[in-house]
């Protein structure tokens, strides 16, 4: 077995690495880092690197602020956009207390704990993500770099070279990209990251978001993962594809499914869990005031906790590209937005699916019509559960959720409730330009 720590030390010497960036995220999924020099690498591996955890959103209180970042040697990668001489590399970190216990608010650890639960039930979890984002001319206003649409080419698409550089950089960093293209809105892009184990998939999303921003900056542009920056166009999702594998292969697939869906009882229960608990985990998958601007009619985002096969109006979709290929059977969660914390998003959605298996939930028949075209009366008759339409309602459902408190722990659960209520109240008190334009002269 290769000693990954010794491999890192050797790579540092051979590649002339002069700075090591230790990466981790705050509770909201924002990337943070500590830079050390090679002289501190042994200390980092053996003891961890100390930092003030109270300065990181949701990580620690002032009286428990001493934290240690322990680099995961298996995530070592050089940063291709930095110079080859006096180079720079990064490693993701596990966050621990001085006593050596995992930090309760370490997002990466929360996901790892959920993957341990899946393993205890006999499953490994594979994840692929489709990450959408916008490219604007600057960070000061949402001025699109082009007026292209879905799958467009030049001259309508002005970001082809940017996507090319982004994909090549990700490949150099060990992140496998399945494909990339222009999305439906002006200046909107999509990069699809290939399936891998769930922890590596979350690391890949964090890496991809950083690489996207670096590449855009190098091209004189600003890349934004804001969920809904353009009022009259669809916002940015992060479609999350998940599947469970056991000793016999894909646990979601059953060629002899009596209902003809190609799904095993495990797959059906998993989807039912995703749907049942969707309102409770929405605060994690859609964590900002702006996130809920996607959830309006005509913007392409799912509005109800529904599922379907090859039905892009449903919240959970079972893609049917290769219906006879068992290994490709998966669920696609379409409600998540591109600004979500990928570690917590995977933790809560996997938890919901596993809970569905534990509870033996029944999966209702799939939606076969265009849900976007249904009237309120038709939706009510179908019994579809609405997803939260604003941050306040998402907070209410999340706060009451025993499952979310169990998965995230009291510290993270309580912090998210407090922080997001404060965000909502600040937004609620803000007088917008829409209100001024609509009411000032009239009233």
Short mmCIF file of C-alpha atoms in Angstrom, two decimals:
data_model
loop_
_atom_site.label_atom_id
_atom_site.label_comp_id
_atom_site.label_asym_id
_atom_site.label_seq_id
_atom_site.Cartn_x
_atom_site.Cartn_y
_atom_site.Cartn_z
CA UNK A 1 0.00 0.00 0.00
CA UNK A 2 1.30 3.45 -0.92
CA UNK A 3 2.01 5.73 2.04
CA UNK A 4 0.11 8.82 0.87
CA UNK A 5 1.90 11.11 3.32
CA UNK A 6 5.30 10.04 2.01
CA UNK A 7 3.97 10.46 -1.52
CA UNK A 8 3.02 14.05 -0.70
CA UNK A 9 6.46 14.76 0.75
CA UNK A 10 8.07 13.34 -2.38
CA UNK A 11 5.80 15.38 -4.67
CA UNK A 12 6.62 18.55 -2.75
CA UNK A 13 10.31 17.97 -3.39
CA UNK A 14 10.03 16.86 -7.02
CA UNK A 15 7.58 19.58 -8.10
CA UNK A 16 9.23 22.47 -6.27
CA UNK A 17 6.15 23.14 -4.13
CA UNK A 18 6.76 26.16 -1.89
CA UNK A 19 3.27 26.72 -0.51
CA UNK A 20 0.62 24.25 0.64
CA UNK A 21 -2.96 25.46 0.91
CA UNK A 22 -5.03 23.58 3.47
CA UNK A 23 -8.64 23.75 2.26
CA UNK A 24 -11.87 23.45 4.22
CA UNK A 25 -15.31 25.06 4.11
CA UNK A 26 -17.51 26.97 6.51
CA UNK A 27 -21.03 25.81 7.32
CA UNK A 28 -22.36 27.51 4.17
CA UNK A 29 -19.82 25.76 1.93
CA UNK A 30 -17.57 28.78 1.32
CA UNK A 31 -13.97 27.75 0.71
CA UNK A 32 -11.38 28.72 3.34
CA UNK A 33 -7.69 27.98 3.52
CA UNK A 34 -4.50 28.18 5.56
CA UNK A 35 -1.19 28.44 3.67
CA UNK A 36 1.86 26.69 5.08
CA UNK A 37 5.36 26.07 3.77
CA UNK A 38 6.90 22.61 3.22
CA UNK A 39 8.84 22.93 6.48
CA UNK A 40 5.55 22.52 8.34
CA UNK A 41 4.22 19.51 6.44
CA UNK A 42 5.32 16.94 9.04
CA UNK A 43 3.69 18.97 11.80
CA UNK A 44 0.52 19.30 9.74
CA UNK A 45 0.27 15.54 9.25
CA UNK A 46 1.20 14.58 12.81
CA UNK A 47 -0.38 17.32 14.91
CA UNK A 48 -2.51 19.49 12.64
CA UNK A 49 -2.26 23.23 12.04
CA UNK A 50 -3.95 25.45 14.61
CA UNK A 51 -6.36 28.25 13.69
CA UNK A 52 -9.16 30.36 15.17
CA UNK A 53 -12.34 28.42 14.52
CA UNK A 54 -14.55 31.22 15.85
CA UNK A 55 -13.61 33.29 12.78
CA UNK A 56 -15.25 30.73 10.47
CA UNK A 57 -19.02 30.91 10.05
CA UNK A 58 -20.73 28.29 12.19
CA UNK A 59 -17.57 26.42 13.14
CA UNK A 60 -16.92 27.29 16.79
CA UNK A 61 -17.76 29.72 19.57
CA UNK A 62 -15.24 32.14 21.09
CA UNK A 63 -14.67 29.96 24.15
CA UNK A 64 -14.07 26.89 21.94
CA UNK A 65 -12.19 28.64 19.16
CA UNK A 66 -8.95 26.60 19.11
CA UNK A 67 -9.18 24.25 16.12
CA UNK A 68 -6.76 22.09 14.18
CA UNK A 69 -6.73 21.43 10.44
CA UNK A 70 -5.45 17.95 9.58
CA UNK A 71 -4.70 17.59 5.86
CA UNK A 72 -6.02 14.57 3.98
CA UNK A 73 -2.95 13.44 2.04
CA UNK A 74 -5.07 11.59 -0.53
CA UNK A 75 -6.42 14.95 -1.79
CA UNK A 76 -3.02 16.46 -2.65
CA UNK A 77 -3.06 18.29 -5.99
CA UNK A 78 -0.96 21.07 -7.44
CA UNK A 79 -2.75 24.25 -8.53
CA UNK A 80 -2.13 24.45 -12.31
CA UNK A 81 -2.79 28.20 -12.53
CA UNK A 82 0.08 28.96 -10.16
CA UNK A 83 3.73 29.11 -11.37
CA UNK A 84 5.59 25.84 -11.98
CA UNK A 85 8.59 27.21 -10.09
CA UNK A 86 7.87 27.89 -6.44
CA UNK A 87 4.61 26.04 -6.99
CA UNK A 88 1.46 25.78 -4.91
CA UNK A 89 -0.56 22.70 -3.97
CA UNK A 90 -3.68 22.02 -1.94
CA UNK A 91 -5.12 19.38 0.35
CA UNK A 92 -8.57 19.15 1.89
CA UNK A 93 -8.60 19.01 5.67
CA UNK A 94 -10.45 17.33 8.48
CA UNK A 95 -11.11 19.73 11.35
CA UNK A 96 -10.55 18.60 14.92
CA UNK A 97 -10.56 19.94 18.46
CA UNK A 98 -7.35 20.09 20.56
CA UNK A 99 -8.49 16.82 22.14
CA UNK A 100 -8.40 15.16 18.72
CA UNK A 101 -12.15 14.74 18.27
CA UNK A 102 -13.84 15.81 15.02
CA UNK A 103 -15.16 19.37 15.08
CA UNK A 104 -18.96 19.11 15.39
CA UNK A 105 -19.46 21.66 12.61
CA UNK A 106 -16.96 20.18 10.13
CA UNK A 107 -19.11 19.72 7.00
CA UNK A 108 -16.77 17.13 5.53
CA UNK A 109 -16.92 15.04 8.70
CA UNK A 110 -20.73 15.23 8.76
CA UNK A 111 -20.82 13.72 5.29
CA UNK A 112 -18.28 11.05 6.25
CA UNK A 113 -20.48 10.03 9.18
CA UNK A 114 -23.46 9.66 6.88
CA UNK A 115 -21.39 7.51 4.51
CA UNK A 116 -20.45 5.30 7.47
CA UNK A 117 -24.16 4.83 8.15
CA UNK A 118 -24.72 3.87 4.52
CA UNK A 119 -21.86 1.38 4.80
CA UNK A 120 -23.38 -0.10 7.97
CA UNK A 121 -26.52 -0.76 5.90
CA UNK A 122 -24.40 -2.46 3.22
CA UNK A 123 -24.19 0.38 0.71
CA UNK A 124 -21.60 2.59 -0.91
CA UNK A 125 -22.82 5.87 -2.40
CA UNK A 126 -21.87 7.14 -5.86
CA UNK A 127 -22.56 10.74 -6.83
CA UNK A 128 -22.31 12.83 -9.97
CA UNK A 129 -23.12 16.52 -10.18
CA UNK A 130 -24.12 18.97 -12.91
CA UNK A 131 -22.98 22.41 -11.77
CA UNK A 132 -24.48 25.53 -13.38
CA UNK A 133 -23.17 29.08 -13.09
CA UNK A 134 -23.16 32.46 -14.83
CA UNK A 135 -20.32 34.46 -16.36
CA UNK A 136 -20.69 38.22 -16.16
CA UNK A 137 -18.53 41.09 -17.38
CA UNK A 138 -17.80 42.16 -13.80
CA UNK A 139 -18.72 41.47 -10.18
CA UNK A 140 -20.62 44.73 -9.82
CA UNK A 141 -23.68 43.98 -11.98
CA UNK A 142 -25.20 40.93 -13.72
CA UNK A 143 -24.19 42.00 -17.23
CA UNK A 144 -24.02 38.78 -19.31
CA UNK A 145 -20.98 38.11 -21.49
CA UNK A 146 -23.24 36.67 -24.22
CA UNK A 147 -26.84 36.08 -25.26
CA UNK A 148 -26.48 32.39 -25.96
CA UNK A 149 -28.91 29.63 -25.04
CA UNK A 150 -28.97 25.89 -24.50
CA UNK A 151 -26.11 24.12 -26.36
CA UNK A 152 -25.37 27.21 -28.47
CA UNK A 153 -22.05 27.74 -30.26
CA UNK A 154 -20.20 30.90 -31.24
CA UNK A 155 -21.00 33.66 -31.97
CA UNK A 156 -23.86 33.35 -29.45
CA UNK A 157 -21.63 31.48 -26.99
CA UNK A 158 -18.67 33.59 -25.84
CA UNK A 159 -17.51 31.21 -23.09
CA UNK A 160 -16.27 28.22 -25.09
CA UNK A 161 -12.61 29.00 -24.43
CA UNK A 162 -13.37 29.69 -20.78
CA UNK A 163 -15.08 26.30 -20.37
CA UNK A 164 -12.20 24.63 -22.22
CA UNK A 165 -9.63 26.12 -19.84
CA UNK A 166 -11.80 25.24 -16.85
CA UNK A 167 -12.22 21.62 -17.91
CA UNK A 168 -8.51 21.17 -18.70
CA UNK A 169 -7.57 22.63 -15.31
CA UNK A 170 -10.01 20.34 -13.50
CA UNK A 171 -8.63 17.33 -15.34
CA UNK A 172 -5.12 18.33 -14.28
CA UNK A 173 -6.35 18.37 -10.68
CA UNK A 174 -7.80 14.88 -10.91
CA UNK A 175 -11.43 15.98 -11.30
CA UNK A 176 -13.00 14.05 -14.16
CA UNK A 177 -15.43 16.06 -16.30
CA UNK A 178 -18.09 14.25 -18.30
CA UNK A 179 -19.11 17.20 -20.46
CA UNK A 180 -19.68 20.95 -20.52
CA UNK A 181 -21.93 23.28 -22.49
CA UNK A 182 -23.76 26.59 -22.61
CA UNK A 183 -26.96 26.47 -20.56
CA UNK A 184 -30.37 27.96 -21.34
CA UNK A 185 -29.92 31.48 -19.93
CA UNK A 186 -27.62 34.20 -21.32
CA UNK A 187 -24.04 33.68 -20.11
CA UNK A 188 -25.05 30.54 -18.19
CA UNK A 189 -22.69 27.55 -18.24
CA UNK A 190 -22.83 23.95 -17.08
CA UNK A 191 -20.05 21.53 -16.18
CA UNK A 192 -20.96 17.92 -15.39
CA UNK A 193 -18.61 16.12 -13.03
CA UNK A 194 -18.27 12.37 -13.51
CA UNK A 195 -19.56 9.84 -10.99
CA UNK A 196 -17.31 8.94 -8.07
CA UNK A 197 -17.69 8.15 -4.39
CA UNK A 198 -19.73 10.72 -2.47
CA UNK A 199 -16.90 12.31 -0.48
CA UNK A 200 -14.73 12.75 -3.57
CA UNK A 201 -17.78 14.17 -5.38
CA UNK A 202 -18.26 16.86 -2.72
CA UNK A 203 -14.54 17.69 -2.83
CA UNK A 204 -14.84 17.91 -6.62
CA UNK A 205 -17.68 20.45 -6.43
CA UNK A 206 -15.67 22.68 -4.09
CA UNK A 207 -12.66 22.36 -6.40
CA UNK A 208 -14.74 23.06 -9.51
CA UNK A 209 -16.31 26.21 -8.08
CA UNK A 210 -12.87 27.57 -7.21
CA UNK A 211 -11.39 26.64 -10.59
CA UNK A 212 -14.35 28.22 -12.40
CA UNK A 213 -13.77 31.50 -10.60
CA UNK A 214 -10.02 31.42 -11.19
CA UNK A 215 -10.49 30.69 -14.91
CA UNK A 216 -13.12 33.41 -15.31
CA UNK A 217 -10.87 35.95 -13.60
CA UNK A 218 -8.01 35.01 -15.93
CA UNK A 219 -10.35 35.75 -18.87
CA UNK A 220 -11.36 39.12 -17.43
CA UNK A 221 -14.81 37.87 -16.38
CA UNK A 222 -16.65 37.18 -13.15
CA UNK A 223 -18.18 33.75 -12.52
CA UNK A 224 -21.09 33.63 -10.09
CA UNK A 225 -22.90 30.74 -8.43
CA UNK A 226 -25.67 33.04 -7.24
CA UNK A 227 -28.81 30.92 -7.73
CA UNK A 228 -30.93 33.53 -9.54
CA UNK A 229 -29.04 36.62 -10.75
CA UNK A 230 -31.21 37.39 -13.81
CA UNK A 231 -34.86 38.20 -13.15
CA UNK A 232 -36.34 37.01 -16.44
CA UNK A 233 -34.28 33.86 -16.93
CA UNK A 234 -33.91 30.52 -15.11
CA UNK A 235 -31.36 30.34 -12.33
CA UNK A 236 -28.52 27.93 -11.64
CA UNK A 237 -29.10 24.45 -10.27
CA UNK A 238 -26.71 21.78 -9.12
CA UNK A 239 -28.39 18.58 -10.23
CA UNK A 240 -27.24 15.79 -7.92
CA UNK A 241 -27.19 12.21 -9.25
CA UNK A 242 -27.05 9.46 -6.62
CA UNK A 243 -26.98 5.68 -6.59
CA UNK A 244 -26.36 3.01 -3.97
CA UNK A 245 -24.17 -0.01 -4.67
CA UNK A 246 -23.99 -3.22 -2.66
CA UNK A 247 -22.18 -6.52 -3.13
CA UNK A 248 -24.41 -7.41 -6.07
CA UNK A 249 -24.04 -4.13 -7.97
CA UNK A 250 -26.44 -1.22 -8.33
CA UNK A 251 -28.97 -1.55 -5.51
CA UNK A 252 -31.45 0.72 -7.31
CA UNK A 253 -31.86 -1.52 -10.38
CA UNK A 254 -34.33 -4.35 -10.91
CA UNK A 255 -34.90 -5.55 -14.46
CA UNK A 256 -37.94 -7.51 -13.24
CA UNK A 257 -39.62 -4.63 -11.42
CA UNK A 258 -43.32 -5.62 -11.51
CA UNK A 259 -44.29 -1.96 -11.90
CA UNK A 260 -42.10 -1.61 -14.97
CA UNK A 261 -40.00 1.23 -13.59
CA UNK A 262 -36.73 -0.74 -13.56
CA UNK A 263 -36.37 0.05 -9.85
CA UNK A 264 -35.69 -2.25 -6.93
CA UNK A 265 -37.57 -1.95 -3.64
CA UNK A 266 -34.46 -0.21 -2.26
CA UNK A 267 -34.55 2.35 -5.06
CA UNK A 268 -38.26 2.99 -4.57
CA UNK A 269 -37.90 3.49 -0.82
CA UNK A 270 -34.91 5.77 -1.35
CA UNK A 271 -36.86 8.02 -3.71
CA UNK A 272 -39.83 8.04 -1.34
CA UNK A 273 -37.50 9.23 1.44
CA UNK A 274 -36.12 12.00 -0.75
CA UNK A 275 -39.66 13.19 -1.42
CA UNK A 276 -40.99 12.87 2.14
CA UNK A 277 -38.17 14.86 3.71
CA UNK A 278 -37.64 17.38 0.88
CA UNK A 279 -39.29 20.31 2.73
CA UNK A 280 -37.14 19.57 5.78
CA UNK A 281 -33.78 19.61 3.98
CA UNK A 282 -34.59 22.50 1.62
CA UNK A 283 -32.79 24.96 3.90
CA UNK A 284 -29.55 23.07 3.22
CA UNK A 285 -30.00 22.51 -0.51
CA UNK A 286 -31.33 26.06 -1.03
CA UNK A 287 -29.85 28.17 1.72
CA UNK A 288 -30.21 31.81 0.63
CA UNK A 289 -33.03 34.30 0.17
CA UNK A 290 -32.14 34.39 -3.52
CA UNK A 291 -32.37 30.59 -3.78
CA UNK A 292 -36.16 30.77 -3.70
CA UNK A 293 -36.36 33.15 -6.66
CA UNK A 294 -35.83 29.98 -8.73
CA UNK A 295 -39.01 28.43 -7.34
CA UNK A 296 -41.53 30.41 -9.33
CA UNK A 297 -43.63 29.49 -12.34
CA UNK A 298 -41.84 29.51 -15.66
CA UNK A 299 -38.27 29.25 -14.34
CA UNK A 300 -37.75 25.51 -14.83
CA UNK A 301 -37.16 24.61 -11.18
CA UNK A 302 -39.34 21.93 -9.54
CA UNK A 303 -42.11 23.31 -7.35
CA UNK A 304 -43.37 20.10 -5.74
CA UNK A 305 -41.95 16.98 -4.10
CA UNK A 306 -42.59 14.72 -7.07
CA UNK A 307 -40.70 12.11 -9.05
CA UNK A 308 -40.78 10.95 -12.63
CA UNK A 309 -38.92 9.05 -15.31
CA UNK A 310 -37.40 11.27 -17.99
CA UNK A 311 -39.62 14.04 -16.60
CA UNK A 312 -37.65 17.23 -16.03
CA UNK A 313 -40.55 18.96 -14.32
CA UNK A 314 -40.26 16.57 -11.34
CA UNK A 315 -38.06 17.20 -8.32
CA UNK A 316 -36.54 13.71 -8.49
CA UNK A 317 -35.95 12.20 -11.91
CA UNK A 318 -34.85 8.69 -12.86
CA UNK A 319 -32.97 9.24 -16.14
CA UNK A 320 -33.85 6.80 -18.92
CA UNK A 321 -30.92 7.30 -21.28
CA UNK A 322 -29.92 3.63 -20.93
CA UNK A 323 -32.91 1.80 -19.40
CA UNK A 324 -31.42 -1.67 -19.78
CA UNK A 325 -28.06 -0.82 -18.23
CA UNK A 326 -28.35 -1.58 -14.52
CA UNK A 327 -25.15 0.18 -13.49
CA UNK A 328 -26.45 3.52 -14.80
CA UNK A 329 -29.71 3.48 -12.79
CA UNK A 330 -29.73 6.51 -10.54
CA UNK A 331 -31.83 9.31 -9.11
CA UNK A 332 -31.35 12.94 -10.07
CA UNK A 333 -32.32 15.57 -7.48
CA UNK A 334 -33.20 18.74 -9.42
CA UNK A 335 -34.09 21.16 -6.63
CA UNK A 336 -30.55 21.80 -5.34
CA UNK A 337 -28.96 25.10 -6.36
CA UNK A 338 -25.36 25.78 -7.27
CA UNK A 339 -24.58 27.76 -4.09
CA UNK A 340 -25.33 24.88 -1.70
CA UNK A 341 -22.73 23.41 0.65
CA UNK A 342 -22.01 20.13 -1.23
CA UNK A 343 -20.99 18.19 1.89
CA UNK A 344 -24.13 19.03 3.84
CA UNK A 345 -26.31 18.67 0.73
CA UNK A 346 -25.11 15.12 0.18
CA UNK A 347 -25.35 14.33 3.89
CA UNK A 348 -28.99 15.40 4.23
CA UNK A 349 -30.22 13.97 0.93
CA UNK A 350 -28.50 10.62 1.50
CA UNK A 351 -29.95 10.63 5.02
CA UNK A 352 -33.44 11.19 3.62
CA UNK A 353 -33.04 8.35 1.12
CA UNK A 354 -31.69 5.94 3.73
CA UNK A 355 -34.51 6.92 6.07
CA UNK A 356 -36.94 5.97 3.34
CA UNK A 357 -35.32 2.53 3.20
CA UNK A 358 -35.43 2.14 6.99
CA UNK A 359 -39.07 3.18 7.12
CA UNK A 360 -40.03 1.02 4.14
CA UNK A 361 -41.81 3.95 2.52
CA UNK A 362 -44.15 3.35 -0.40
CA UNK A 363 -43.38 5.15 -3.65
CA UNK A 364 -46.40 6.50 -5.45
CA UNK A 365 -46.70 6.32 -9.23
CA UNK A 366 -44.44 8.70 -11.16
CA UNK A 367 -45.65 11.96 -12.60
CA UNK A 368 -46.04 11.46 -16.33
CA UNK A 369 -47.31 14.90 -17.32
CA UNK A 370 -45.71 18.34 -17.43
CA UNK A 371 -46.12 19.42 -13.82
CA UNK A 372 -45.29 23.01 -14.76
CA UNK A 373 -48.46 23.11 -16.88
CA UNK A 374 -50.77 21.81 -14.13
CA UNK A 375 -53.35 24.09 -12.53
CA UNK A 376 -53.57 24.54 -8.76
CA UNK A 377 -56.66 22.33 -8.79
CA UNK A 378 -54.84 19.56 -10.66
CA UNK A 379 -51.89 19.75 -8.29
CA UNK A 380 -54.19 19.54 -5.28
CA UNK A 381 -56.04 16.57 -6.77
CA UNK A 382 -52.72 14.79 -7.39
CA UNK A 383 -51.71 15.40 -3.77
CA UNK A 384 -48.30 16.86 -4.60
CA UNK A 385 -46.47 18.34 -1.60
CA UNK A 386 -45.19 21.86 -2.36
CA UNK A 387 -41.56 22.68 -1.74
CA UNK A 388 -40.90 25.78 0.40
CA UNK A 389 -41.36 28.91 -1.71
CA UNK A 390 -39.28 31.23 0.47
CA UNK A 391 -36.49 31.05 3.03
CA UNK A 392 -38.83 31.59 5.97
CA UNK A 393 -40.90 28.50 5.22
CA UNK A 394 -37.75 26.47 4.66
CA UNK A 395 -36.44 27.54 8.07
CA UNK A 396 -39.71 26.52 9.74
CA UNK A 397 -39.65 23.03 8.23
CA UNK A 398 -35.94 22.58 8.97
CA UNK A 399 -36.24 23.75 12.58
CA UNK A 400 -38.93 21.17 13.35
CA UNK A 401 -37.06 18.32 11.67
CA UNK A 402 -35.75 15.60 13.97
CA UNK A 403 -33.93 14.05 11.01
CA UNK A 404 -32.01 17.23 10.21
CA UNK A 405 -31.02 17.67 13.84
CA UNK A 406 -29.86 14.05 13.97
CA UNK A 407 -27.80 14.30 10.77
CA UNK A 408 -26.23 17.72 11.32
CA UNK A 409 -25.98 17.76 15.11
CA UNK A 410 -27.35 20.35 17.48
CA UNK A 411 -24.55 22.85 16.81
CA UNK A 412 -24.97 23.07 13.04
CA UNK A 413 -28.74 22.72 13.14
CA UNK A 414 -29.09 25.53 15.69
CA UNK A 415 -26.58 27.77 13.92
CA UNK A 416 -28.34 27.44 10.56
CA UNK A 417 -31.71 28.29 12.11
CA UNK A 418 -30.31 31.40 13.83
CA UNK A 419 -28.23 32.59 10.88
CA UNK A 420 -30.96 32.08 8.32
CA UNK A 421 -33.66 33.69 10.45
CA UNK A 422 -31.40 36.74 10.77
CA UNK A 423 -30.90 36.75 6.97
CA UNK A 424 -34.64 36.52 6.38
CA UNK A 425 -35.45 39.31 8.82
CA UNK A 426 -32.81 41.56 7.24
CA UNK A 427 -34.28 40.87 3.81
CA UNK A 428 -37.84 41.38 5.04
CA UNK A 429 -36.95 44.82 6.39
CA UNK A 430 -35.24 45.88 3.14
CA UNK A 431 -37.20 48.22 0.86
CA UNK A 432 -36.50 47.08 -2.70
CA UNK A 433 -36.38 49.08 -5.91
CA UNK A 434 -39.44 47.07 -7.06
CA UNK A 435 -41.44 48.53 -4.16
CA UNK A 436 -40.24 52.05 -4.84
CA UNK A 437 -41.10 51.77 -8.53
CA UNK A 438 -44.51 50.27 -7.81
CA UNK A 439 -45.75 52.29 -4.84
CA UNK A 440 -43.92 55.58 -4.32
CA UNK A 441 -45.71 57.66 -6.95
CA UNK A 442 -49.02 55.83 -6.66
CA UNK A 443 -49.55 55.87 -2.89
#
